[in-house]
Amino acid sequence: VTILSLKNDLTPSHLNRLEKSLQLQAHRGPDAKSIWANSKVALGHNRLSIIDLSSSANQPFYNEDLGLTIVFNGEIYNYLSLKKELKSLGYHFITTSDTEVLLAAFRHYGKTICEHLIGMFAFVIYDHQNQSVFAARDRFGEKPFFYIHTDEEFLFASELGALAELYTRALTINQSAVVDLMENMFINPHHSIYSEVSIFPQGSYRDWE
């Protein structure tokens, strides 16, 4: 769950919304819950431990040497080969998680990182030095990634209910989605049931500075 303020004016009210949002999707990650925030971005995460079970791999995951913080949903299947390559290039690791490898890979490859990843993922990375935000989703769209864009902020979440909690106004039904349900018994994956909610395109990325 992420709140990106386009005006660098995050307040305790934003963090309260984020906390409630995490509570709504606690079933997605019962092992740990945490929030990291500054005036520009607030990152929240419910963790389901799969690879590295230690608390050192909890998210939002911050690597001081790299100057990066990440929230990541998914699994990187080729993280071991990536880790070996990155180690040979001088990168050091303190956990056995694929999350830490993902951060090092982003620092090394930058915006082309997705070309080097095999797996299912949706993630948001904050670069402390540049104060920039990078978001990406895997090419098959296996991991859900919803967002709302207003003049003041971008809101991201893995579930519609959590996203609705972040939004300060009421959501309205998308009539095109209703037609989809009536005619095809499913909603076109390019839009959601709510008019205000967009679906982050599969196999894509976006960055903000």
Short mmCIF file of C-alpha atoms in Angstrom, two decimals:
data_model
loop_
_atom_site.label_atom_id
_atom_site.label_comp_id
_atom_site.label_asym_id
_atom_site.label_seq_id
_atom_site.Cartn_x
_atom_site.Cartn_y
_atom_site.Cartn_z
CA VAL A 1 0.00 0.00 0.00
CA THR A 2 1.46 3.35 -1.01
CA ILE A 3 0.56 7.03 -0.86
CA LEU A 4 2.59 9.33 -3.11
CA SER A 5 1.98 13.01 -2.46
CA LEU A 6 2.50 15.14 -5.55
CA LYS A 7 2.82 18.22 -3.33
CA ASN A 8 5.16 16.76 -0.68
CA ASP A 9 2.61 17.36 2.05
CA LEU A 10 1.91 14.03 3.75
CA THR A 11 0.31 14.44 7.18
CA PRO A 12 -0.62 12.20 10.15
CA SER A 13 -4.04 11.94 8.51
CA HIS A 14 -2.46 10.19 5.50
CA LEU A 15 -0.68 7.74 7.81
CA ASN A 16 -3.91 7.03 9.65
CA ARG A 17 -5.58 6.17 6.35
CA LEU A 18 -2.63 3.94 5.46
CA GLU A 19 -2.83 2.12 8.80
CA LYS A 20 -6.54 1.39 8.30
CA SER A 21 -5.84 0.23 4.76
CA LEU A 22 -3.24 -2.26 5.99
CA GLN A 23 -5.68 -3.58 8.56
CA LEU A 24 -8.19 -4.32 5.80
CA GLN A 25 -5.71 -6.45 3.86
CA ALA A 26 -4.02 -8.06 6.87
CA HIS A 27 -4.99 -11.49 5.50
CA ARG A 28 -2.55 -10.95 2.64
CA GLY A 29 0.39 -10.91 5.04
CA PRO A 30 -0.16 -12.03 8.64
CA ASP A 31 3.53 -12.30 9.57
CA ALA A 32 4.41 -8.59 9.89
CA LYS A 33 2.99 -5.12 9.30
CA SER A 34 4.94 -1.89 9.01
CA ILE A 35 4.92 1.65 7.60
CA TRP A 36 7.74 3.90 6.40
CA ALA A 37 7.05 7.52 5.49
CA ASN A 38 8.43 10.98 4.87
CA SER A 39 6.74 14.14 3.54
CA LYS A 40 6.49 12.77 -0.01
CA VAL A 41 5.73 9.05 0.19
CA ALA A 42 4.26 6.58 2.66
CA LEU A 43 4.90 2.88 2.14
CA GLY A 44 2.95 0.21 4.01
CA HIS A 45 3.22 -3.57 3.85
CA ASN A 46 1.59 -6.73 5.14
CA ARG A 47 4.16 -9.51 4.97
CA LEU A 48 3.68 -13.17 4.18
CA SER A 49 7.10 -14.73 4.81
CA ILE A 50 8.16 -17.19 2.11
CA ILE A 51 11.90 -17.10 1.42
CA ASP A 52 13.69 -15.33 4.29
CA LEU A 53 11.60 -15.85 7.44
CA SER A 54 13.62 -13.48 9.64
CA SER A 55 12.44 -10.04 10.70
CA SER A 56 15.45 -8.51 8.91
CA ALA A 57 13.59 -9.08 5.64
CA ASN A 58 10.42 -7.31 6.77
CA GLN A 59 8.99 -4.61 4.55
CA PRO A 60 9.06 -1.75 3.82
CA PHE A 61 12.65 -2.86 3.31
CA TYR A 62 15.32 -0.16 3.55
CA ASN A 63 18.89 -0.57 2.33
CA GLU A 64 20.99 2.29 3.66
CA ASP A 65 23.97 1.59 1.39
CA LEU A 66 21.76 1.72 -1.70
CA GLY A 67 19.58 4.55 -0.42
CA LEU A 68 16.42 2.69 -1.42
CA THR A 69 13.20 1.56 0.28
CA ILE A 70 10.78 -0.94 -1.26
CA VAL A 71 7.36 -2.52 -0.80
CA PHE A 72 7.11 -5.65 -2.90
CA ASN A 73 4.36 -8.19 -3.51
CA GLY A 74 5.37 -11.39 -5.27
CA GLU A 75 8.33 -13.66 -5.83
CA ILE A 76 11.44 -13.34 -8.03
CA TYR A 77 12.19 -16.83 -9.33
CA ASN A 78 15.67 -16.05 -10.63
CA TYR A 79 16.82 -14.10 -7.58
CA LEU A 80 19.64 -16.52 -6.79
CA SER A 81 21.28 -16.12 -10.19
CA LEU A 82 20.76 -12.37 -9.99
CA LYS A 83 22.31 -12.35 -6.53
CA LYS A 84 25.35 -14.24 -7.76
CA GLU A 85 25.81 -11.77 -10.61
CA LEU A 86 25.37 -8.75 -8.37
CA LYS A 87 27.82 -10.13 -5.81
CA SER A 88 30.44 -10.41 -8.54
CA LEU A 89 29.85 -6.72 -9.23
CA GLY A 90 30.53 -5.78 -5.61
CA TYR A 91 27.05 -5.73 -4.06
CA HIS A 92 26.71 -7.08 -0.51
CA PHE A 93 23.67 -8.75 1.07
CA ILE A 94 22.61 -9.14 4.69
CA THR A 95 19.47 -11.25 4.15
CA THR A 96 18.57 -14.27 2.06
CA SER A 97 15.45 -12.57 0.67
CA ASP A 98 14.59 -11.88 -2.94
CA THR A 99 13.47 -8.41 -1.80
CA GLU A 100 17.03 -7.31 -1.08
CA VAL A 101 18.18 -8.71 -4.42
CA LEU A 102 15.42 -6.77 -6.14
CA LEU A 103 16.68 -3.52 -4.59
CA ALA A 104 20.30 -4.17 -5.62
CA ALA A 105 19.13 -5.06 -9.13
CA PHE A 106 17.23 -1.79 -9.34
CA ARG A 107 20.27 0.16 -8.24
CA HIS A 108 22.36 -1.60 -10.91
CA TYR A 109 19.92 -1.80 -13.84
CA GLY A 110 17.71 1.20 -13.14
CA LYS A 111 14.56 1.48 -15.25
CA THR A 112 15.45 -1.62 -17.29
CA ILE A 113 15.21 -3.83 -14.20
CA CYS A 114 12.08 -5.68 -15.35
CA GLU A 115 13.98 -7.04 -18.36
CA HIS A 116 16.15 -8.98 -15.90
CA LEU A 117 13.40 -10.35 -13.65
CA ILE A 118 11.64 -13.71 -13.89
CA GLY A 119 8.71 -13.97 -11.54
CA MET A 120 5.44 -12.45 -10.44
CA PHE A 121 5.65 -9.02 -8.88
CA ALA A 122 4.23 -5.61 -8.19
CA PHE A 123 6.48 -3.20 -6.35
CA VAL A 124 7.16 0.42 -5.47
CA ILE A 125 10.70 1.71 -4.77
CA TYR A 126 11.61 5.05 -3.22
CA ASP A 127 15.04 6.49 -4.03
CA HIS A 128 16.09 8.66 -1.09
CA GLN A 129 18.83 10.53 -2.93
CA ASN A 130 16.74 11.56 -5.93
CA GLN A 131 13.46 11.61 -3.99
CA SER A 132 11.96 9.64 -6.85
CA VAL A 133 9.43 6.81 -6.94
CA PHE A 134 9.48 3.82 -9.31
CA ALA A 135 6.60 1.35 -9.70
CA ALA A 136 6.42 -1.80 -11.83
CA ARG A 137 4.29 -4.88 -12.51
CA ASP A 138 5.21 -8.22 -14.04
CA ARG A 139 4.57 -8.92 -17.70
CA PHE A 140 1.68 -11.34 -17.09
CA GLY A 141 0.00 -9.22 -14.44
CA GLU A 142 -0.08 -12.08 -11.95
CA LYS A 143 0.01 -9.76 -8.96
CA PRO A 144 -2.85 -7.25 -8.57
CA PHE A 145 -1.91 -3.59 -8.66
CA PHE A 146 -4.66 -0.94 -8.42
CA TYR A 147 -4.23 2.82 -8.25
CA ILE A 148 -6.10 6.12 -8.01
CA HIS A 149 -4.62 9.30 -9.46
CA THR A 150 -5.83 12.71 -8.29
CA ASP A 151 -4.35 16.18 -8.63
CA GLU A 152 -2.78 15.80 -5.19
CA GLU A 153 -1.66 12.17 -4.99
CA PHE A 154 -1.22 8.67 -6.34
CA LEU A 155 -2.67 5.85 -4.23
CA PHE A 156 -1.57 2.23 -4.76
CA ALA A 157 -2.84 -1.03 -3.26
CA SER A 158 -3.11 -4.74 -3.95
CA GLU A 159 -6.82 -4.82 -3.10
CA LEU A 160 -9.75 -2.58 -3.98
CA GLY A 161 -10.98 -2.46 -0.39
CA ALA A 162 -7.62 -1.25 0.86
CA LEU A 163 -7.44 1.33 -1.92
CA ALA A 164 -10.94 2.61 -1.10
CA GLU A 165 -9.79 3.17 2.49
CA LEU A 166 -6.93 5.36 1.24
CA TYR A 167 -9.29 7.48 -0.86
CA THR A 168 -11.06 10.31 0.96
CA ARG A 169 -14.12 10.39 -1.29
CA ALA A 170 -16.77 7.86 -2.27
CA LEU A 171 -16.05 5.61 -5.23
CA THR A 172 -18.54 5.40 -8.10
CA ILE A 173 -19.49 2.35 -10.12
CA ASN A 174 -17.92 2.09 -13.57
CA GLN A 175 -20.82 1.48 -15.95
CA SER A 176 -18.52 -0.09 -18.55
CA ALA A 177 -17.58 -2.72 -15.98
CA VAL A 178 -21.27 -3.38 -15.30
CA VAL A 179 -21.81 -3.98 -19.03
CA ASP A 180 -18.83 -6.36 -19.00
CA LEU A 181 -20.40 -8.36 -16.18
CA MET A 182 -23.80 -8.50 -17.82
CA GLU A 183 -22.53 -9.45 -21.28
CA ASN A 184 -19.41 -11.51 -20.56
CA MET A 185 -19.67 -12.48 -16.86
CA PHE A 186 -16.29 -10.86 -16.16
CA ILE A 187 -14.74 -7.40 -16.07
CA ASN A 188 -12.27 -6.38 -18.77
CA PRO A 189 -8.81 -6.46 -17.14
CA HIS A 190 -8.04 -2.97 -18.43
CA HIS A 191 -10.50 -1.30 -16.07
CA SER A 192 -12.06 -1.89 -12.65
CA ILE A 193 -15.53 -1.86 -11.12
CA TYR A 194 -14.92 1.72 -9.92
CA SER A 195 -14.57 4.71 -12.24
CA GLU A 196 -11.84 6.30 -10.11
CA VAL A 197 -9.71 3.14 -9.91
CA SER A 198 -7.25 2.20 -12.65
CA ILE A 199 -5.29 -1.01 -13.07
CA PHE A 200 -1.54 -0.65 -13.37
CA PRO A 201 -0.76 -2.16 -16.80
CA GLN A 202 0.97 -5.51 -16.83
CA GLY A 203 4.54 -5.55 -18.05
CA SER A 204 4.99 -1.84 -17.42
CA TYR A 205 6.66 0.66 -15.13
CA ARG A 206 6.34 4.31 -14.23
CA ASP A 207 8.51 6.74 -12.29
CA TRP A 208 7.95 10.08 -10.58
CA GLU A 209 10.54 12.64 -9.49
#
